[in-house]
Amino acid sequence: MAAFYHQHHQPQPSAESVRRVLHPRLVTMCSAGLLGLSLLYLLSGGCGADPPGRGVDPPGRGGSAWLRDDGNNGTAHGTETIVAPATDAAPGDAGPESNATRDWVAARRLPQALIIGVKKGGTRALLEFLRLHPDIRALGSEPHYFDRHYARGLEWYRGVMPRALEGQLVMEKTPRYFVTAETPQRVHAMSRHVKLIVVVRDPVTRAVSDYTQIISKSPHVPPFESLAFKNRTTGEVDSQWSPLWIGLYAQHLERWLAWFPRGQIHLVSGEALISDPAGELGRVQDFLGLQRIVTDKHFYFNRTKGFPCLKKPEGSGTPHCLGKTKGRTHAVVRPAVVRRLRDFYRPHNRRFYRMVGQDFGWQ
Ligand SMILES: Nc1ncnc2c1ncn2[C@@H]1O[C@H](COP(=O)(O)OS(=O)(=O)O)[C@@H](OP(=O)(O)O)[C@H]1O
């Protein structure tokens, strides 16, 4: 009580004395507050980088409510959660931010753009080139959400996305989406505004590339010829054999056009992506509504690799070509077989050109 009265009857303190008393306390409180926030930030995985290769993260990672998360961007769902699978991981997946403070407002959002195909079309090259753009945040691995992991739900899908700032475009690539029957409807259910990109390549070369990958994993697979034909004598093509079936682009695209307008689907020439990467990238950036930032100054042609490579990939100062599995020597297929397959695809290609209003010049 004495103390109470004592304080109570003290003369009014001057502004200067209040400042002197309060200042050290305010400094201490602020420091403690900042320390607490920093700890929260660290615990929430907020130190930027999603782990390279993206293993399975514990549930709730990145789920801190204080991270701004306002975006479903015309998409259906909200909050962020769990992280998961790692397939076809690329180096620098969701690489470190150049400015750590960016993550203070970065959140995981559903993608606004998808590279949906085609397998062996050049999808990895396109994704890696697009990652140079500061307004793009792209998942390095293939999440296979709409084809394999759909039952895991949108929150799972959202959880595997890299953190992105508002205004940054989130994207992923899974080439199998293009040929999976249920996928267009599922993508549409997530967002009818999502932008779709398909990298197409001469279906015969694509088939040989696909087969080359198959035998690299299973060397005892029969020769290309014996799988490509139902009857080798009559030359009847087995269009159900996956490497050939994937090349029936018109058939697959038709399913997408039942759900999305043509203007929402952008086609990239796999051949032009090699001969003129900057030109193709320019058109993709236009399609995505982004400034043309990735230009010819980012590429150089690597004679040893035989492909365009990056002068300066994301998060690194050294030139970078795609890995050994991209641009490998193809299995040898007899010219007569190639000719027969070209004949087989010709009407399908023409139909595809008519559908998209673009001639890709495949023989
Ligand atoms: N810049 C650059 N560097 C290396 N490779 C390039 C590049 N641009 C396009 N390509 C072509 O990409 C083909 C592989 O396609 P994808 O990345 O779509 O394959 S995958 O479906 O993800 O396995 C790959 O196919 P193959 O040549 O048959 O290996 C390449 O031809």
Coordinates of C-alpha atoms and ligand atoms in Angstrom, one line a residue:
M1 CA 0.0 0.0 0.0
A2 CA 2.8 2.3 0.9
A3 CA 4.3 1.8 -2.4
F4 CA 0.9 2.4 -4.1
Y5 CA 0.4 5.7 -2.3
H6 CA 4.0 6.6 -2.8
Q7 CA 3.7 6.2 -6.5
H8 CA 0.3 7.7 -6.5
H9 CA 1.5 10.9 -5.0
Q10 CA 4.6 11.3 -7.1
P11 CA 4.8 14.5 -9.0
Q12 CA 3.9 14.0 -12.8
P13 CA 7.0 12.8 -14.5
S14 CA 8.5 14.9 -17.3
A15 CA 8.4 13.6 -20.9
E16 CA 12.2 13.2 -20.7
S17 CA 12.1 11.0 -17.6
V18 CA 9.3 8.8 -19.2
R19 CA 11.5 8.4 -22.3
R20 CA 14.5 7.4 -20.2
V21 CA 12.6 4.8 -18.2
L22 CA 10.6 3.4 -21.1
H23 CA 13.2 3.4 -23.8
P24 CA 15.3 0.4 -22.6
R25 CA 12.1 -1.5 -21.9
L26 CA 10.6 -0.9 -25.3
V27 CA 13.9 -1.9 -26.9
T28 CA 13.9 -5.2 -24.9
M29 CA 10.2 -5.9 -25.7
C30 CA 10.7 -5.2 -29.4
S31 CA 13.8 -7.4 -29.5
A32 CA 12.0 -10.2 -27.7
G33 CA 9.0 -9.8 -30.2
L34 CA 11.3 -9.9 -33.2
L35 CA 13.1 -12.9 -31.8
G36 CA 9.8 -14.7 -31.3
L37 CA 8.7 -13.9 -34.8
S38 CA 12.0 -15.1 -36.2
L39 CA 11.7 -18.4 -34.3
L40 CA 8.2 -18.8 -35.6
Y41 CA 9.5 -18.1 -39.1
L42 CA 12.2 -20.7 -38.8
L43 CA 10.0 -23.3 -37.3
S44 CA 7.5 -22.8 -40.1
G45 CA 10.2 -23.6 -42.7
G46 CA 10.1 -20.0 -43.8
C47 CA 13.8 -19.8 -44.5
G48 CA 12.9 -19.8 -48.1
A49 CA 13.9 -22.8 -50.0
D50 CA 11.7 -25.8 -50.4
P51 CA 14.1 -28.7 -50.0
P52 CA 15.8 -29.8 -53.2
G53 CA 14.3 -33.0 -54.4
R54 CA 11.3 -32.4 -52.2
G55 CA 11.0 -35.4 -49.9
V56 CA 8.0 -36.0 -47.7
D57 CA 7.7 -33.1 -45.4
P58 CA 5.9 -33.4 -42.1
P59 CA 2.2 -32.5 -42.1
G60 CA 1.6 -28.9 -41.4
R61 CA 4.9 -27.7 -42.9
G62 CA 4.4 -24.2 -44.2
G63 CA 1.0 -24.0 -42.6
S64 CA 1.7 -21.0 -40.4
A65 CA -1.4 -18.8 -40.3
W66 CA 0.7 -15.7 -40.1
L67 CA 2.1 -16.3 -43.6
R68 CA -0.2 -14.4 -45.9
D69 CA -2.2 -16.8 -47.9
D70 CA -4.8 -15.0 -49.8
G71 CA -4.6 -16.8 -53.0
N72 CA -6.7 -19.3 -54.7
N73 CA -6.5 -17.2 -57.9
G74 CA -9.7 -18.2 -59.4
T75 CA -9.2 -21.6 -58.1
A76 CA -11.4 -23.6 -55.8
H77 CA -9.7 -24.0 -52.5
G78 CA -7.9 -22.3 -49.7
T79 CA -5.4 -23.2 -47.0
E80 CA -2.0 -24.9 -47.3
T81 CA -0.8 -28.1 -45.9
I82 CA 1.2 -31.1 -46.6
V83 CA 4.2 -31.7 -48.9
A84 CA 5.0 -34.9 -50.7
P85 CA 6.4 -36.8 -53.6
A86 CA 9.6 -36.5 -55.5
T87 CA 9.7 -37.6 -59.1
D88 CA 11.9 -36.3 -61.8
A89 CA 13.3 -33.8 -59.4
A90 CA 15.3 -31.0 -61.0
P91 CA 18.2 -29.3 -59.4
G92 CA 17.3 -26.1 -57.6
D93 CA 13.7 -27.1 -57.0
A94 CA 12.0 -24.0 -55.7
G95 CA 15.4 -22.6 -55.2
P96 CA 16.5 -20.1 -52.6
E97 CA 15.0 -16.7 -52.9
S98 CA 17.6 -14.0 -53.7
N99 CA 16.0 -11.9 -51.0
A100 CA 15.1 -13.8 -47.9
T101 CA 12.5 -11.2 -46.9
R102 CA 10.4 -12.2 -49.9
D103 CA 9.2 -15.3 -48.0
W104 CA 7.7 -13.2 -45.3
V105 CA 4.7 -12.8 -47.6
A106 CA 5.1 -15.8 -49.8
A107 CA 2.6 -18.6 -49.6
R108 CA 1.8 -21.9 -51.3
R109 CA -0.9 -21.5 -53.9
L110 CA -2.5 -23.7 -56.4
P111 CA -0.9 -23.4 -59.9
Q112 CA -2.3 -20.9 -62.4
A113 CA -0.4 -22.6 -65.3
L114 CA 0.4 -26.2 -66.1
I115 CA 2.7 -27.8 -68.6
I116 CA 0.5 -30.8 -69.4
G117 CA 2.6 -32.5 -72.0
V118 CA 3.8 -34.2 -74.0
K119 CA 6.2 -36.7 -72.6
K120 CA 9.6 -36.3 -74.4
G121 CA 8.4 -33.2 -76.0
G122 CA 10.9 -30.9 -74.3
T123 CA 8.8 -30.2 -71.2
R124 CA 11.8 -30.1 -68.8
A125 CA 13.7 -27.7 -71.0
L126 CA 10.6 -25.4 -71.1
L127 CA 10.2 -25.5 -67.4
E128 CA 13.8 -24.8 -66.6
F129 CA 13.9 -21.9 -69.1
L130 CA 10.7 -20.4 -67.6
R131 CA 12.2 -20.6 -64.1
L132 CA 14.6 -17.8 -65.1
H133 CA 11.6 -15.5 -65.0
P134 CA 11.3 -13.7 -61.7
D135 CA 7.5 -13.8 -61.9
I136 CA 7.4 -17.5 -62.1
R137 CA 7.6 -20.1 -59.3
A138 CA 7.7 -23.6 -60.7
L139 CA 7.8 -26.9 -58.9
G140 CA 10.9 -28.8 -60.0
S141 CA 9.4 -32.3 -59.7
E142 CA 6.4 -33.8 -61.4
P143 CA 3.6 -34.0 -58.8
H144 CA 1.3 -36.2 -60.9
Y145 CA -1.6 -34.9 -58.9
F146 CA -4.3 -35.0 -61.5
D147 CA -3.4 -38.5 -62.9
R148 CA -2.0 -40.5 -59.9
H149 CA -2.5 -38.7 -56.7
Y150 CA -5.9 -37.1 -57.1
A151 CA -7.3 -38.9 -54.1
R152 CA -4.9 -37.0 -51.9
G153 CA -6.9 -33.9 -52.5
L154 CA -6.3 -30.3 -53.4
E155 CA -4.7 -29.4 -50.1
W156 CA -2.0 -32.0 -50.6
Y157 CA -1.5 -30.6 -54.1
R158 CA -1.2 -27.0 -52.8
G159 CA 1.2 -28.2 -50.1
V160 CA 3.7 -29.4 -52.7
M161 CA 3.8 -26.1 -54.5
P162 CA 6.7 -23.7 -54.0
R163 CA 6.0 -20.6 -52.0
A164 CA 5.2 -17.7 -54.2
L165 CA 4.6 -14.0 -53.7
E166 CA 1.4 -12.4 -54.8
G167 CA 1.8 -11.6 -58.5
Q168 CA 4.1 -14.5 -59.1
L169 CA 2.7 -17.2 -61.2
V170 CA 2.8 -20.8 -59.8
M171 CA 3.3 -23.6 -62.2
E172 CA 4.2 -27.3 -62.5
K173 CA 4.7 -29.8 -65.3
T174 CA 3.5 -33.3 -65.5
P175 CA 3.5 -34.5 -69.1
R176 CA 1.3 -37.5 -68.5
Y177 CA -1.7 -35.1 -67.8
F178 CA -2.1 -34.6 -71.6
V179 CA -3.0 -38.3 -72.2
T180 CA -4.9 -39.2 -69.1
A181 CA -8.6 -39.3 -69.8
E182 CA -9.9 -37.9 -66.5
T183 CA -7.4 -35.1 -66.2
P184 CA -9.1 -32.3 -68.2
Q185 CA -12.2 -32.5 -66.1
R186 CA -10.2 -32.6 -62.9
V187 CA -8.0 -29.6 -63.8
H188 CA -11.2 -27.8 -64.7
A189 CA -12.6 -28.6 -61.3
M190 CA -9.6 -26.9 -59.7
S191 CA -9.7 -23.9 -61.9
R192 CA -11.4 -23.1 -65.2
H193 CA -9.0 -20.2 -65.7
V194 CA -5.8 -22.2 -65.5
K195 CA -3.4 -21.8 -68.5
L196 CA -2.3 -24.9 -70.2
I197 CA 0.9 -25.4 -72.2
V198 CA 1.6 -28.4 -74.4
V199 CA 5.0 -29.0 -75.9
V200 CA 4.6 -31.1 -79.0
R201 CA 7.2 -32.8 -81.1
D202 CA 7.2 -34.9 -84.2
P203 CA 5.3 -38.0 -83.0
V204 CA 7.7 -40.4 -84.7
T205 CA 10.8 -38.9 -83.1
R206 CA 8.9 -38.6 -79.9
A207 CA 8.1 -42.3 -80.0
V208 CA 11.7 -43.2 -80.6
S209 CA 12.8 -41.0 -77.7
D210 CA 10.2 -42.6 -75.5
Y211 CA 11.4 -46.1 -76.5
T212 CA 15.0 -45.0 -75.9
Q213 CA 14.0 -44.1 -72.3
I214 CA 12.2 -47.4 -71.9
I215 CA 15.2 -49.5 -72.9
S216 CA 17.5 -47.4 -70.8
K217 CA 15.6 -48.7 -67.8
S218 CA 14.7 -52.2 -69.1
P219 CA 17.3 -53.3 -71.6
H220 CA 15.6 -56.6 -72.4
V221 CA 12.5 -54.9 -73.9
P222 CA 11.9 -56.3 -77.5
P223 CA 13.1 -54.2 -80.5
F224 CA 11.1 -51.1 -81.4
E225 CA 9.8 -52.7 -84.6
S226 CA 8.3 -55.7 -82.8
L227 CA 6.3 -53.4 -80.5
A228 CA 5.3 -50.8 -83.0
F229 CA 3.4 -53.2 -85.3
K230 CA 0.6 -55.6 -84.7
N231 CA 1.6 -57.3 -87.9
R232 CA 5.1 -56.7 -89.2
T233 CA 4.3 -58.2 -92.6
T234 CA 1.3 -56.1 -93.3
G235 CA 2.8 -53.1 -91.5
E236 CA -0.3 -52.7 -89.3
V237 CA 0.7 -50.2 -86.6
D238 CA -0.1 -50.9 -83.0
S239 CA -1.5 -47.5 -82.1
Q240 CA -2.3 -48.7 -78.6
W241 CA 1.4 -49.1 -77.8
S242 CA 2.1 -46.3 -75.4
P243 CA 5.0 -44.6 -77.4
L244 CA 2.8 -44.5 -80.4
W245 CA -0.5 -43.8 -78.7
I246 CA 0.9 -40.6 -77.0
G247 CA 1.6 -39.2 -80.4
L248 CA -2.0 -39.1 -81.4
Y249 CA -2.1 -35.5 -80.4
A250 CA -5.5 -34.6 -82.0
Q251 CA -7.2 -37.4 -80.1
H252 CA -5.8 -36.2 -76.7
L253 CA -6.3 -32.6 -77.4
E254 CA -9.9 -33.1 -78.2
R255 CA -10.6 -34.1 -74.6
W256 CA -9.0 -30.9 -73.3
L257 CA -11.0 -28.8 -75.8
A258 CA -14.2 -30.3 -74.3
W259 CA -13.3 -28.4 -71.1
F260 CA -11.1 -25.5 -72.0
P261 CA -11.3 -22.9 -74.8
R262 CA -8.6 -23.1 -77.5
G263 CA -7.2 -19.7 -76.3
Q264 CA -6.4 -21.2 -72.9
I265 CA -4.1 -23.8 -74.4
H266 CA -0.7 -22.8 -75.8
L267 CA 1.3 -25.1 -78.0
V268 CA 5.0 -25.0 -78.1
S269 CA 7.0 -26.6 -80.9
G270 CA 9.5 -29.0 -79.4
E271 CA 11.6 -28.6 -82.5
A272 CA 11.6 -24.7 -82.3
L273 CA 12.3 -25.0 -78.6
I274 CA 15.7 -26.4 -79.6
S275 CA 16.3 -24.3 -82.8
D276 CA 15.0 -21.0 -81.3
P277 CA 14.4 -21.2 -77.6
A278 CA 14.1 -17.5 -77.1
G279 CA 11.4 -17.2 -79.8
E280 CA 9.4 -20.0 -78.2
L281 CA 9.9 -18.6 -74.7
G282 CA 8.8 -15.1 -75.9
R283 CA 5.5 -16.6 -77.0
V284 CA 5.0 -18.5 -73.8
Q285 CA 5.7 -15.4 -71.7
D286 CA 3.1 -13.5 -73.8
F287 CA 0.6 -16.3 -73.3
L288 CA 1.2 -16.3 -69.5
G289 CA 0.7 -12.5 -69.5
L290 CA 4.3 -11.9 -68.4
Q291 CA 6.9 -9.4 -69.4
R292 CA 9.4 -10.9 -71.9
I293 CA 12.3 -11.3 -69.5
V294 CA 13.7 -14.6 -70.7
T295 CA 15.3 -13.7 -74.0
D296 CA 18.1 -14.8 -76.3
K297 CA 20.7 -13.4 -73.9
H298 CA 19.9 -16.3 -71.6
F299 CA 20.8 -19.0 -74.0
Y300 CA 23.9 -20.3 -75.8
F301 CA 24.2 -23.3 -78.1
N302 CA 26.4 -25.9 -76.5
R303 CA 28.1 -27.8 -79.4
T304 CA 29.1 -30.8 -77.2
K305 CA 25.5 -31.3 -75.9
G306 CA 24.0 -30.3 -79.3
F307 CA 21.3 -28.3 -77.5
P308 CA 20.7 -24.8 -76.2
C309 CA 21.9 -24.4 -72.6
L310 CA 21.4 -21.7 -70.0
K311 CA 24.0 -19.1 -69.6
K312 CA 22.9 -18.4 -66.0
P313 CA 20.3 -20.7 -64.5
E314 CA 18.2 -19.7 -61.5
G315 CA 20.2 -19.3 -58.3
S316 CA 23.6 -20.0 -59.9
G317 CA 26.2 -18.1 -61.8
T318 CA 27.5 -20.9 -64.0
P319 CA 26.2 -22.1 -67.4
H320 CA 24.0 -25.1 -67.3
C321 CA 22.8 -27.7 -69.7
L322 CA 20.0 -30.2 -69.0
G323 CA 21.1 -33.6 -67.7
K324 CA 22.2 -36.7 -69.5
T325 CA 18.7 -38.1 -69.9
K326 CA 17.7 -35.0 -72.0
G327 CA 19.1 -35.1 -75.5
R328 CA 20.4 -38.7 -75.5
T329 CA 21.3 -40.8 -78.5
H330 CA 18.2 -42.5 -79.8
A331 CA 17.8 -46.2 -80.4
V332 CA 18.3 -47.1 -84.0
V333 CA 15.1 -47.7 -86.0
R334 CA 15.2 -48.8 -89.6
P335 CA 14.3 -46.1 -92.1
A336 CA 11.5 -48.3 -93.6
V337 CA 9.9 -48.4 -90.1
V338 CA 10.2 -44.7 -89.7
R339 CA 8.6 -44.2 -93.1
R340 CA 5.7 -46.4 -92.3
L341 CA 5.1 -44.5 -89.0
R342 CA 5.2 -41.2 -90.8
D343 CA 2.5 -42.5 -93.2
F344 CA 0.5 -43.6 -90.2
Y345 CA 0.7 -40.3 -88.4
R346 CA 0.2 -38.0 -91.4
P347 CA -3.6 -37.9 -91.2
H348 CA -3.5 -37.6 -87.5
N349 CA -1.0 -34.7 -87.7
R350 CA -3.1 -32.9 -90.3
R351 CA -6.2 -33.2 -88.1
F352 CA -4.1 -31.8 -85.2
Y353 CA -2.9 -28.8 -87.3
R354 CA -6.5 -28.0 -88.3
M355 CA -7.6 -28.2 -84.7
V356 CA -5.0 -25.9 -83.4
G357 CA -4.6 -23.7 -86.5
Q358 CA -0.9 -24.2 -86.6
D359 CA 1.3 -26.4 -88.9
F360 CA 4.3 -27.9 -87.1
G361 CA 5.8 -29.1 -90.3
W362 CA 6.3 -32.8 -89.4
Q363 CA 6.9 -34.8 -92.5
Ligands
LIG1 N1 17.8 -27.4 -74.3 C1 17.5 -28.8 -74.3 N2 18.4 -29.6 -73.8 C2 18.2 -30.9 -73.8 N3 17.1 -31.5 -74.3 C3 16.2 -30.7 -74.8 C4 16.4 -29.3 -74.9 N4 15.3 -28.7 -75.5 C5 14.5 -29.7 -75.8 N5 15.0 -30.9 -75.5 C6 14.4 -32.2 -75.7 O1 13.7 -32.6 -74.5 C7 13.5 -34.0 -74.7 C8 13.0 -34.5 -73.4 O2 11.7 -34.1 -73.2 P1 11.0 -34.0 -71.8 O3 11.8 -33.1 -70.9 O4 9.6 -33.5 -72.1 O5 11.0 -35.5 -71.3 S1 10.2 -36.1 -70.1 O6 8.9 -36.4 -70.6 O7 10.2 -35.1 -69.0 O8 11.0 -37.3 -69.7 C9 14.8 -34.5 -75.2 O9 14.5 -35.6 -75.9 P2 15.7 -36.6 -76.4 O10 16.5 -35.8 -77.4 O11 14.9 -37.7 -77.1 O12 16.4 -37.1 -75.2 C10 15.3 -33.3 -76.0 O13 15.2 -33.5 -77.4

